[in-house]
CSV table of C-alpha atoms and ligand atoms in Angstrom, one decimal:
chain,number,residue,atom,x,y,z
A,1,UNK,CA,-181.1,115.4,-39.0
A,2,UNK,CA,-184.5,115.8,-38.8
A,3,UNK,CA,-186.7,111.8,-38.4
A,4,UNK,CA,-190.2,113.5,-39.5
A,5,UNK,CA,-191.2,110.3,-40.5
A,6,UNK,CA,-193.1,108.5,-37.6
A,7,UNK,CA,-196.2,107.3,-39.3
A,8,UNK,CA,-193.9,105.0,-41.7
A,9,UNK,CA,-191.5,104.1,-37.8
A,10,UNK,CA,-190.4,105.4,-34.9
A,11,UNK,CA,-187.2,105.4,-33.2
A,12,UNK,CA,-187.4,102.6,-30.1
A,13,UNK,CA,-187.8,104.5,-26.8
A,14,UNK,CA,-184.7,104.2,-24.5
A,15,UNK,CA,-186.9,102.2,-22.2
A,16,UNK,CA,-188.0,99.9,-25.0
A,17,UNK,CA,-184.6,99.3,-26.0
A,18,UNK,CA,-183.7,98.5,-22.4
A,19,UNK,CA,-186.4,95.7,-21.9
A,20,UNK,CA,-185.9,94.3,-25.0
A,21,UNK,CA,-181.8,93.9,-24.1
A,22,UNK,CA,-182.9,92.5,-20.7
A,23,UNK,CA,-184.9,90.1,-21.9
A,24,UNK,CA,-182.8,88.8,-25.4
A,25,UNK,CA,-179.9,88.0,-22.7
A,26,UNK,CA,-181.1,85.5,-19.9
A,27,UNK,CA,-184.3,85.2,-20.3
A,28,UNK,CA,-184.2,82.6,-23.5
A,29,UNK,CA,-186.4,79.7,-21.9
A,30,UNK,CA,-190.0,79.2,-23.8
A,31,UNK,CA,-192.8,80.3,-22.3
A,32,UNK,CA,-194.4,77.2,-23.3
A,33,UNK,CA,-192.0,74.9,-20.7
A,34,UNK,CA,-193.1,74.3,-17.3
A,35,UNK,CA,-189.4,74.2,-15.7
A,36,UNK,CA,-188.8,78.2,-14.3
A,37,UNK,CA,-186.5,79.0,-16.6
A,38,UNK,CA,-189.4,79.2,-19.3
A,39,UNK,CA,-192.1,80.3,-16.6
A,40,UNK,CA,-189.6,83.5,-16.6
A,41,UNK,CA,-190.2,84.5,-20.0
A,42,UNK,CA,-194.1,83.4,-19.5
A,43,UNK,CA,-194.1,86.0,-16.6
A,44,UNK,CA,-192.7,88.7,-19.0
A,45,UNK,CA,-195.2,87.7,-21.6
A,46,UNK,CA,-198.1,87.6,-19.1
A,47,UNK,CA,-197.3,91.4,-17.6
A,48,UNK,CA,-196.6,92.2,-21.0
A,49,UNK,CA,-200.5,91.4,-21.8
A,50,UNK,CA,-201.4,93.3,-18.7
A,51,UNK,CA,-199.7,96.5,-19.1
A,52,UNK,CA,-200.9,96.2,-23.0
A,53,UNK,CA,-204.4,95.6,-22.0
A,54,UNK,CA,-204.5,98.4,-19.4
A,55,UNK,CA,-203.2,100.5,-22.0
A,56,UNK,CA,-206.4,100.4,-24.3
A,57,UNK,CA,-208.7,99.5,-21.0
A,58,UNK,CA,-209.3,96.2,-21.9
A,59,UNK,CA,-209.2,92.9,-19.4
A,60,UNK,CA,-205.6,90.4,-20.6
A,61,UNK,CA,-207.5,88.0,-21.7
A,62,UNK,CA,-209.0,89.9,-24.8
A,63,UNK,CA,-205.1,90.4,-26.3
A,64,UNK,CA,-203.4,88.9,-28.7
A,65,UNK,CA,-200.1,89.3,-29.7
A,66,UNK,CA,-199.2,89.0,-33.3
A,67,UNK,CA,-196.0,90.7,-35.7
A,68,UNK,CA,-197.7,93.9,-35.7
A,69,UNK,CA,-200.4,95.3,-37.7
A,70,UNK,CA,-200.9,94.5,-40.7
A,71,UNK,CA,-201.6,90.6,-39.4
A,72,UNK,CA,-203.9,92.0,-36.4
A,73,UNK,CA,-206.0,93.6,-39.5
A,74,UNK,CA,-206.0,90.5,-41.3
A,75,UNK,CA,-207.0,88.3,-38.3
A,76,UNK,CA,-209.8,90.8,-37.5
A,77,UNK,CA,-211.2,91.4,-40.6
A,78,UNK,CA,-211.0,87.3,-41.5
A,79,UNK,CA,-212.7,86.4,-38.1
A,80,UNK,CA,-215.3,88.6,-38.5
A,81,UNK,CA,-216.2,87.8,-41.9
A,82,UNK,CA,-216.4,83.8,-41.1
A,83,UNK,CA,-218.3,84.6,-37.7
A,84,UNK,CA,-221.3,86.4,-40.2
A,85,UNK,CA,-220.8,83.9,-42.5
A,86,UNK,CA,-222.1,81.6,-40.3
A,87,UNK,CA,-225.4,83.3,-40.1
A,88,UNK,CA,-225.6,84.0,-43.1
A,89,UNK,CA,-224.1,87.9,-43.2
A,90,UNK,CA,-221.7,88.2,-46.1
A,91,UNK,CA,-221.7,92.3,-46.2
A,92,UNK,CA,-219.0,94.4,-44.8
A,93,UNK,CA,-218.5,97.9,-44.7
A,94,UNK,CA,-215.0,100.4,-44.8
A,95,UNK,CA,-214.0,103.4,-46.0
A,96,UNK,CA,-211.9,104.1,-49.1
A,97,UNK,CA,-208.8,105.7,-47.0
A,98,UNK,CA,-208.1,102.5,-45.2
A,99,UNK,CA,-204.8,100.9,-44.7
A,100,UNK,CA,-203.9,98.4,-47.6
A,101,UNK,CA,-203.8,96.1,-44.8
A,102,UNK,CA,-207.6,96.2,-44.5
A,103,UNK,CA,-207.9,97.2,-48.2
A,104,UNK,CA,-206.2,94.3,-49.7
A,105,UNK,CA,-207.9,92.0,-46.8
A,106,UNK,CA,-210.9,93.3,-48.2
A,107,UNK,CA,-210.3,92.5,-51.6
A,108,UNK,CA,-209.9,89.1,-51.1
A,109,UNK,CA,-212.9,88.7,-48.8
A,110,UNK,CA,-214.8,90.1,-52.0
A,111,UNK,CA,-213.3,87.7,-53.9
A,112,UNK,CA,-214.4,84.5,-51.6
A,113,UNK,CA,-218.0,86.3,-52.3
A,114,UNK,CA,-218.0,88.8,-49.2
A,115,UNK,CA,-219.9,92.1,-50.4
A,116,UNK,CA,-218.1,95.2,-49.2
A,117,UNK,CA,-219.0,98.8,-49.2
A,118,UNK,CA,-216.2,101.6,-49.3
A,119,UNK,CA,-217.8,104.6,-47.6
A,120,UNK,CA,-216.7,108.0,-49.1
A,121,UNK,CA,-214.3,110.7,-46.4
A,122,UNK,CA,-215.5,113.3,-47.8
A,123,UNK,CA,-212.9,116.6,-48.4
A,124,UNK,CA,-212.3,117.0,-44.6
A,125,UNK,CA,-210.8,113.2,-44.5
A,126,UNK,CA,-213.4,112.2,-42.0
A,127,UNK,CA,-215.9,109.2,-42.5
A,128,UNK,CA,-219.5,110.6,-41.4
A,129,UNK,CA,-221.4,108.1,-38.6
A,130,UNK,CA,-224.6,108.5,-40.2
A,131,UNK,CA,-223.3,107.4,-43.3
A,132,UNK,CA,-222.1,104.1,-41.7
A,133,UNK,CA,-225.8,103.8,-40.0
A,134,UNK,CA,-227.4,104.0,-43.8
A,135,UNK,CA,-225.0,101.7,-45.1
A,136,UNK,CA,-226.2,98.8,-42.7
A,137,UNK,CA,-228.1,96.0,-44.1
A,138,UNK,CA,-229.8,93.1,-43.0
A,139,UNK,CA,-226.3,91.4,-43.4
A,140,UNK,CA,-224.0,93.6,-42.4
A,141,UNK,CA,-221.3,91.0,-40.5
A,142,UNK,CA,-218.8,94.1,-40.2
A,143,UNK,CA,-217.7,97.9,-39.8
A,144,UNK,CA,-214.0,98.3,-40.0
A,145,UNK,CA,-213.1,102.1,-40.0
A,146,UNK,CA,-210.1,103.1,-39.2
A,147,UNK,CA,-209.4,105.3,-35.9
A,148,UNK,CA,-206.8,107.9,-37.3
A,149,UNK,CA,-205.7,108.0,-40.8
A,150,UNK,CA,-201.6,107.5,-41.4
A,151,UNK,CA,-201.3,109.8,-44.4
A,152,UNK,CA,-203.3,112.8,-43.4
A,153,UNK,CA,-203.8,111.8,-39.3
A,154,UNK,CA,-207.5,112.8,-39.4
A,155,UNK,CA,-209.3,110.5,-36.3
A,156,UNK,CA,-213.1,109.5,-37.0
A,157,UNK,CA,-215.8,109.3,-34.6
A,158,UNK,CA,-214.9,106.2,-33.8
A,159,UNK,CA,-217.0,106.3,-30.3
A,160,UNK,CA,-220.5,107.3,-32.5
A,161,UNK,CA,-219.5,104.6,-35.2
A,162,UNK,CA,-219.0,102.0,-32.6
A,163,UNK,CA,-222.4,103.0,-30.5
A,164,UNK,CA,-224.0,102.7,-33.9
A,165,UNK,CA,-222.7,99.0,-34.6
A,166,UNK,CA,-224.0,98.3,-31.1
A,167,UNK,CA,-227.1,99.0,-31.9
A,168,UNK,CA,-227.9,97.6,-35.1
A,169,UNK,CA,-225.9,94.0,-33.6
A,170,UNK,CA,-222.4,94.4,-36.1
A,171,UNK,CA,-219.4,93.8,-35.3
A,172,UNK,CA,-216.8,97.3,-35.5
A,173,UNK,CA,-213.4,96.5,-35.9
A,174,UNK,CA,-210.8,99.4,-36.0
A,175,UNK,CA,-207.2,99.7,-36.8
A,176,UNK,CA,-206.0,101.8,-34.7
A,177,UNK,CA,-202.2,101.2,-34.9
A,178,UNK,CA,-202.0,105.2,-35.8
A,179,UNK,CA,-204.2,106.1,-32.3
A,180,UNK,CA,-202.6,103.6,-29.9
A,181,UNK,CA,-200.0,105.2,-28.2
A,182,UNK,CA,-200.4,108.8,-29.4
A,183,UNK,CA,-204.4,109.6,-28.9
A,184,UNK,CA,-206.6,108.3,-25.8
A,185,UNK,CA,-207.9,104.8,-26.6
A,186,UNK,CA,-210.3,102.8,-24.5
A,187,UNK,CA,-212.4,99.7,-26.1
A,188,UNK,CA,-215.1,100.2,-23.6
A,189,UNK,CA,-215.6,103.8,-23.9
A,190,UNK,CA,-215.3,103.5,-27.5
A,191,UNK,CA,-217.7,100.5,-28.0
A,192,UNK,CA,-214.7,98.6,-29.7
A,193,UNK,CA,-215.2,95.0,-30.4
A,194,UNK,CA,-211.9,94.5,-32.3
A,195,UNK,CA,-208.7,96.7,-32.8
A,196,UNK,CA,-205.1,96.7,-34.3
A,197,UNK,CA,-202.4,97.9,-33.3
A,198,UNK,CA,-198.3,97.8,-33.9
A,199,UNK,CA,-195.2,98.3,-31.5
A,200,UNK,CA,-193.2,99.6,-34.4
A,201,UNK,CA,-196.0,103.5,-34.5
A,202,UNK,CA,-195.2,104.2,-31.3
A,203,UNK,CA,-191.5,103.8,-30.2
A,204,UNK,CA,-191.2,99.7,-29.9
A,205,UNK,CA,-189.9,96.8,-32.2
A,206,UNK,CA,-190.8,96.0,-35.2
A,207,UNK,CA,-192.8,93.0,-36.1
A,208,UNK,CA,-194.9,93.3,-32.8
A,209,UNK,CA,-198.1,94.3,-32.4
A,210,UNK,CA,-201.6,93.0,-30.8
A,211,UNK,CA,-205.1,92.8,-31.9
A,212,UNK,CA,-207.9,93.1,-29.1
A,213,UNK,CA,-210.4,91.3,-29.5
A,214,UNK,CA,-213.4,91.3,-26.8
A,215,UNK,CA,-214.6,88.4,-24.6
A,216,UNK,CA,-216.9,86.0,-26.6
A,217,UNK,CA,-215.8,86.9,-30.1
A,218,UNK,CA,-214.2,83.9,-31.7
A,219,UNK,CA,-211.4,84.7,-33.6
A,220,UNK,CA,-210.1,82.5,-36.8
A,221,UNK,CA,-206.5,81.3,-36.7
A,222,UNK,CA,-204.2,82.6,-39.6
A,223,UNK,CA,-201.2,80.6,-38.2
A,224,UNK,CA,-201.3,76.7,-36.9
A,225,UNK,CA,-199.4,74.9,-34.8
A,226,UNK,CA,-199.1,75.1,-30.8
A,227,UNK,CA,-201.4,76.6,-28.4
A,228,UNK,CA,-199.8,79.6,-28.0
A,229,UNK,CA,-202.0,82.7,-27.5
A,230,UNK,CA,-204.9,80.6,-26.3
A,231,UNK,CA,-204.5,78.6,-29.2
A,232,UNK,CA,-205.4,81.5,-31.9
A,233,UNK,CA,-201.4,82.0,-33.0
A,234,UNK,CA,-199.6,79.9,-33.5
A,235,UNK,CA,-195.7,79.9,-32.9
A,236,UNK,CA,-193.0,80.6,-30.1
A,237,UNK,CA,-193.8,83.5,-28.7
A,238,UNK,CA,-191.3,86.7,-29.2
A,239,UNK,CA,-190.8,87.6,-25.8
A,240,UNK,CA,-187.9,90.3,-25.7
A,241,UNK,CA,-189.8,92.1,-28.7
A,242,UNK,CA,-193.3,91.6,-26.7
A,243,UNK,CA,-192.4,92.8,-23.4
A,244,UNK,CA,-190.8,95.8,-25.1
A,245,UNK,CA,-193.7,96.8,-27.4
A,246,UNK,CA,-195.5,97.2,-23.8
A,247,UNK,CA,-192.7,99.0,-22.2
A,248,UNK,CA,-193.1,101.9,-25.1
A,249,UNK,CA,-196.7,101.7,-24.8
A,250,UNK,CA,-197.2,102.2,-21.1
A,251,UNK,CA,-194.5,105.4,-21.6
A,252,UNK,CA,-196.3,106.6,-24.7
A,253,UNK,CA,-200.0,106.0,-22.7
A,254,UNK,CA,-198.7,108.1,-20.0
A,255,UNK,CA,-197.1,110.7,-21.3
A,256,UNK,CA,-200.0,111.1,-24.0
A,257,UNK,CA,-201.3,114.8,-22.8
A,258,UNK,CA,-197.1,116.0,-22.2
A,259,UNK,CA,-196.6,115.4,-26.4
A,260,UNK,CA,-199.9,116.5,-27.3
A,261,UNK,CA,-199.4,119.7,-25.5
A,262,UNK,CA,-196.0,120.0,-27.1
A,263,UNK,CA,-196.7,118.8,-30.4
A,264,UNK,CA,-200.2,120.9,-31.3
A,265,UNK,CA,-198.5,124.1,-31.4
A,266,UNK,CA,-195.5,123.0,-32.9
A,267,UNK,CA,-197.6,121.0,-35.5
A,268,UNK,CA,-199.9,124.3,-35.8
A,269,UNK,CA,-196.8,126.4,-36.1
A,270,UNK,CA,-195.7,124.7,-39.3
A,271,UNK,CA,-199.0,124.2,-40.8
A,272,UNK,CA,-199.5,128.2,-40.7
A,273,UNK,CA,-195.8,128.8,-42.0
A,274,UNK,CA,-196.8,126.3,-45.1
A,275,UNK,CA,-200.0,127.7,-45.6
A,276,UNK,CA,-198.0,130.9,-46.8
A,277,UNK,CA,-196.8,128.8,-49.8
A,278,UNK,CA,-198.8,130.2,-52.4
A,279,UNK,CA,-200.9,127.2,-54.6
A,280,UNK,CA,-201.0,125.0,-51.7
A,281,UNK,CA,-203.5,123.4,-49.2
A,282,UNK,CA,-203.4,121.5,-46.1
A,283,UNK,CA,-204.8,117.7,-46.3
A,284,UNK,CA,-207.1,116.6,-43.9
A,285,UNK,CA,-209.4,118.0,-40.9
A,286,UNK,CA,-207.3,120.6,-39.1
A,287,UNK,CA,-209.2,120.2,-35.9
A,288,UNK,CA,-209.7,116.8,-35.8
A,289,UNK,CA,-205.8,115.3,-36.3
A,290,UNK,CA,-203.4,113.6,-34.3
A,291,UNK,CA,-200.8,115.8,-33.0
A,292,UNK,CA,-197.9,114.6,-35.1
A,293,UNK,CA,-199.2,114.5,-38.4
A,294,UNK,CA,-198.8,117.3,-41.1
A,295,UNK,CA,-199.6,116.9,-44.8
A,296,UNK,CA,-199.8,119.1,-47.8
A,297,UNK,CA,-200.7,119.3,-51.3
A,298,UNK,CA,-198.5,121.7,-53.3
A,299,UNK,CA,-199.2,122.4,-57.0
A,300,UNK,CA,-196.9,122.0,-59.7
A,301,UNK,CA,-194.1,120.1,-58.1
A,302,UNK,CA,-193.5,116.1,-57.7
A,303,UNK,CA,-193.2,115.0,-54.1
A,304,UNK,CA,-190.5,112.5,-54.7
A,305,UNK,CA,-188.5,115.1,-56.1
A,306,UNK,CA,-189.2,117.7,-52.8
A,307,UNK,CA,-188.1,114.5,-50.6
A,308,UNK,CA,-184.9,114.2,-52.2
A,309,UNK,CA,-184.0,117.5,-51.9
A,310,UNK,CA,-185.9,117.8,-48.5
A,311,UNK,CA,-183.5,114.9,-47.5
A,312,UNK,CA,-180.2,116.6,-48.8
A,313,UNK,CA,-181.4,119.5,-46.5
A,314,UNK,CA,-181.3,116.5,-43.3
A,315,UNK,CA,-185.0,116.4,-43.1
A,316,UNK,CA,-186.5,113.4,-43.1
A,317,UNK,CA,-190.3,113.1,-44.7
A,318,UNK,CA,-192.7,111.4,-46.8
A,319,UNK,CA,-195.0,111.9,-49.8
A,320,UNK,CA,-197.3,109.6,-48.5
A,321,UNK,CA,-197.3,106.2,-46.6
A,322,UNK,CA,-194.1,104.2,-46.5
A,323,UNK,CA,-195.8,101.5,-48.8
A,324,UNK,CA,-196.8,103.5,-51.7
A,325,UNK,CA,-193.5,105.2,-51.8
A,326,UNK,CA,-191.5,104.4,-54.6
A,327,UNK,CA,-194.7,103.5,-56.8
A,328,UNK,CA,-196.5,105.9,-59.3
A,329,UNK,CA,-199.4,105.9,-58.4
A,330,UNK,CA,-201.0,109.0,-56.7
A,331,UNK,CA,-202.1,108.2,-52.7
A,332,UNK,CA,-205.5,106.6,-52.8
A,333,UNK,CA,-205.8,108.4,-49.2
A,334,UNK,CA,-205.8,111.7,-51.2
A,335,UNK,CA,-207.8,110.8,-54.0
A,336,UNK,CA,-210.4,109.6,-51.5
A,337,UNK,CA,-210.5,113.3,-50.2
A,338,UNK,CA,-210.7,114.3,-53.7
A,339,UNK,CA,-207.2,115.7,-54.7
A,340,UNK,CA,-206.9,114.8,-58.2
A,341,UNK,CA,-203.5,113.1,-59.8
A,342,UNK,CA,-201.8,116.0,-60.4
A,343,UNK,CA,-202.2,117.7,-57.2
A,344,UNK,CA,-202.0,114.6,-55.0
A,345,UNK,CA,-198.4,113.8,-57.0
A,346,UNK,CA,-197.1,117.1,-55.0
A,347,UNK,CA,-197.8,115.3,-51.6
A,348,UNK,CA,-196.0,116.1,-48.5
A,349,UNK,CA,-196.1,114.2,-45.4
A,350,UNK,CA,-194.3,115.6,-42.0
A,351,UNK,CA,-195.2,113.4,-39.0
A,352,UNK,CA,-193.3,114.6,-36.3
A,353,UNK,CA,-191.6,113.0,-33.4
A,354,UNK,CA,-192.1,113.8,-29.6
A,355,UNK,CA,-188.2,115.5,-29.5
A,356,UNK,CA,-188.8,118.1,-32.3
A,357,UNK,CA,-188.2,121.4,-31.4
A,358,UNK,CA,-189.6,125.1,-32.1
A,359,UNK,CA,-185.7,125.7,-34.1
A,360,UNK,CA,-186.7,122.1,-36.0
A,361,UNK,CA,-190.2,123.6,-37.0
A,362,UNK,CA,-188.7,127.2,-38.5
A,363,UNK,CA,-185.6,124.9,-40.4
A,364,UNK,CA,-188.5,122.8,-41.5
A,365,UNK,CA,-191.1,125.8,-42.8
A,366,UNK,CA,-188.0,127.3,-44.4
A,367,UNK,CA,-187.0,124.2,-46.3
A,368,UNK,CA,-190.1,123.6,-47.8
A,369,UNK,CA,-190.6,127.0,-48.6
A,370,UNK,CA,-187.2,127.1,-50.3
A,371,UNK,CA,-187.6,123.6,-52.1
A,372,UNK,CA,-190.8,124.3,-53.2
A,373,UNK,CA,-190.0,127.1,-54.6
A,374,UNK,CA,-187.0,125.6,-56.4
A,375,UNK,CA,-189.0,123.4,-57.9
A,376,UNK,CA,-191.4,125.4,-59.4
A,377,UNK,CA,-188.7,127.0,-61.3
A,378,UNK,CA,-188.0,124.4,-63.4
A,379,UNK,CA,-191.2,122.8,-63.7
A,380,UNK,CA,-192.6,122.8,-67.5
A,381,UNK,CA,-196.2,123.0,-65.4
A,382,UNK,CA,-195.7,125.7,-63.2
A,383,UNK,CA,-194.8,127.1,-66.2
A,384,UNK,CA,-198.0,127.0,-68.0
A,385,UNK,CA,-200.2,127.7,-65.2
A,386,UNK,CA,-198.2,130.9,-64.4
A,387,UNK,CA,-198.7,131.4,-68.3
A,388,UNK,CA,-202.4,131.4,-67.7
A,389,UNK,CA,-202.3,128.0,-69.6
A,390,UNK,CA,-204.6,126.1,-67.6
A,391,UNK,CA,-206.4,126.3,-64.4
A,392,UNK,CA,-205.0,126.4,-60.9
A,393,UNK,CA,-206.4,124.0,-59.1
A,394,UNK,CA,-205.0,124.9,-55.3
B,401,PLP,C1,-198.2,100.8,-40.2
B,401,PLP,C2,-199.7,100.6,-40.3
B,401,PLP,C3,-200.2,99.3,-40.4
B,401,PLP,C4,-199.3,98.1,-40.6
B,401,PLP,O1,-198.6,97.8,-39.3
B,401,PLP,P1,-197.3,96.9,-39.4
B,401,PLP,O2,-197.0,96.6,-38.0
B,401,PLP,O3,-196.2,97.6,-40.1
B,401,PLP,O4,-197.7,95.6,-40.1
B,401,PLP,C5,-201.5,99.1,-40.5
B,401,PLP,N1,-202.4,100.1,-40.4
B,401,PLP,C6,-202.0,101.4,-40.3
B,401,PLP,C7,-202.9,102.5,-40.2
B,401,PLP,C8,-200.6,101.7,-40.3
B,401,PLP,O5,-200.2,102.9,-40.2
């Protein structure tokens, strides 16, 4: 089988797994109790924090851990919306491909009187930094833009959007739980004041993850209880699962130029071998893209059908993010690049995994090719567009 599915999960990295086993064993005392046998686990939980922090250059102190991403997003975006709404700054801007994490975050923010601006990503599935710069306002509390998208993998100019922010005095928050782990990240370099991320996207547990947040930035609780995490969350910490989200990051940080160089060519290789698929187009910046990720429109076929019968060929993919499978509606990721309903129906999403080979990449042109093709035969609109009945779009 083919897992070309690693945007939705990955597969826990050997290491990972081996922390994680270690640490679910002996080491059961809370962190919270002073005897040794919970300062144990409070020394995994502490180099934990360090090796995270490292990871991302940012000092211990400024992370967070929380059950992965989606609640990192929520925590940011809520914090930073009460912190302007204490001077009076109700505005925040995004862009319309975000997560539903920050989208549905968003949406309630609106509804508790936030305003909030959805920036366009134009065809190329990139979010333009002078855009962001007009958009500010007098009470802009927020930017939250995300650093690489999980449906088409583009990555923004996260470094001029957060330099931007700096200058006009806004907070930038970024969830960057698809760039952590498989793209260079550093908070400083990148003038990041907040940022997402989850174990589960690059080879640890799920239901970890972290949210930076940087010195003097006053988060809101979601959870209440104990003092745990400096009293912003709430709740016994999971250690094994914490410790082993920073195992896989540390490997994934650094072996971050080994994959890239062995995933571009791979990724390029299937990216031409589609292209050859006649009425199809690639979604998404081809330049600027995270090694892993692959996505294409193709026009007259359903993706749910091509995944089914991609999957009875042992391949593994998506139409479109894990959450909006099995729903009708068409990827709001695509329709913010402009694919209309029809064509962004025929979605295919291929992220690949650091162990795919040059044979996986020829089965996996081949397949497609074949399915697609397959397809088409005994689709009513193939049909008419090959009748000259309407347009072809691709
Ligand atoms: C997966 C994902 C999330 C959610 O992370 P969880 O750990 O599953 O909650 C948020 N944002 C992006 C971009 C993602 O890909």
């Amino acid at each position: 089988m083919i897992y070309a599915d690693n945007a939705a999960t990955t597969k826990m990295s050997e290491a990972a797994v081996n922390t994680m086993v270690s640490l679910i064993g002996d080491t059961y005392g809370n962190p919270s109790s002073l005897y040794a046998f919970g300062q144990k686990a409070k020394e995994a939980l502490e180099k934990a924090r360090e090796e995270v922090a490292e990871a991302i250059g940012a000092n211990p102190r400024e992370i967070l851990f929380t059950s992965g991403g989606s609640e990192a997003d929520n925590q940011a975006l809520i914090s930073a919306a009460k912190l302007g709404e204490k001077k009076g700054k109700k505005h925040i801007i995004s862009t319309a491909f975000e997560h539903h994490a920050i989208l549905h975050t968003l949406k309630k923010l609106e509804e508790e009187g936030f305003e909030v601006t959805l920036l366009p990503v134009h065809e190329n599935g990139i979010v333009r930094p002078e855009e962001v710069e007009a958009a500010i306002k007098e009470d802009t509390a927020l930017v939250t833009v995300m650093y690489a998208n999980n449906e088409i993998g583009t990555i923004q100019p996260i470094r001029e959007i957060g330099a931007i922010c700096r200058k006009h005095g806004v907070l930038f928050h970024t969830d960057a739980v698809q760039a952590v782990g498989h793209i260079k990240v550093n908070v400083e370099e990148d003038n990041i004041d907040l940022l997402s991320a989850s174990g589960h996207k690059f080879h640890g547990p799920k239901g970890t993850g972290f949210l930076y947040a940087k010195k003097g930035i006053k988060l809101t609780n979601l959870i209440e209880g104990g003092a745990q995490e400096r009293g912003k969350r709430a709740g016994t910490e999971n250690v094994p699962g914490i410790a082993a989200m920073a195992t896989a990051l540390k490997e994934s940080v650094e072996n971050l130029d080994a994959y890239a160089a062995k995933l571009t060519p791979i990724r390029d290789k299937i990216i031409a071998g589609l292209k050859e698929i006649p009425h199809s187009a690639i979604n998404g910046d081809e330049e600027s893209r995270v090694p892993s990720n692959i996505n294409f429109c193709f026009e007259g076929i359903e993706g749910e059908s091509l995944l089914l019968l991609l999957d009875d060929k042992g391949i593994a993919a998506s139409s479109g993010s894990a959450c909006t499978s099995g729903s009708l509606d068409p990827s709001h990721v695509l329709l913010a690049i402009g694919r209309v309903h029809d064509v962004a129906h025929g979605s295919l999403r291929l992220s690949l995994g650091e162990d795919i080979t040059d044979e996986d990449a020829d089965y996996i042109i081949k397949s497609v090719k074949d399915v697609v093709e397959y397809l088409r035969g005994f689709s009513p609109v193939w049909r008419d567009l090959v009748a000259g009945k309407g347009n072809f779009i691709l």
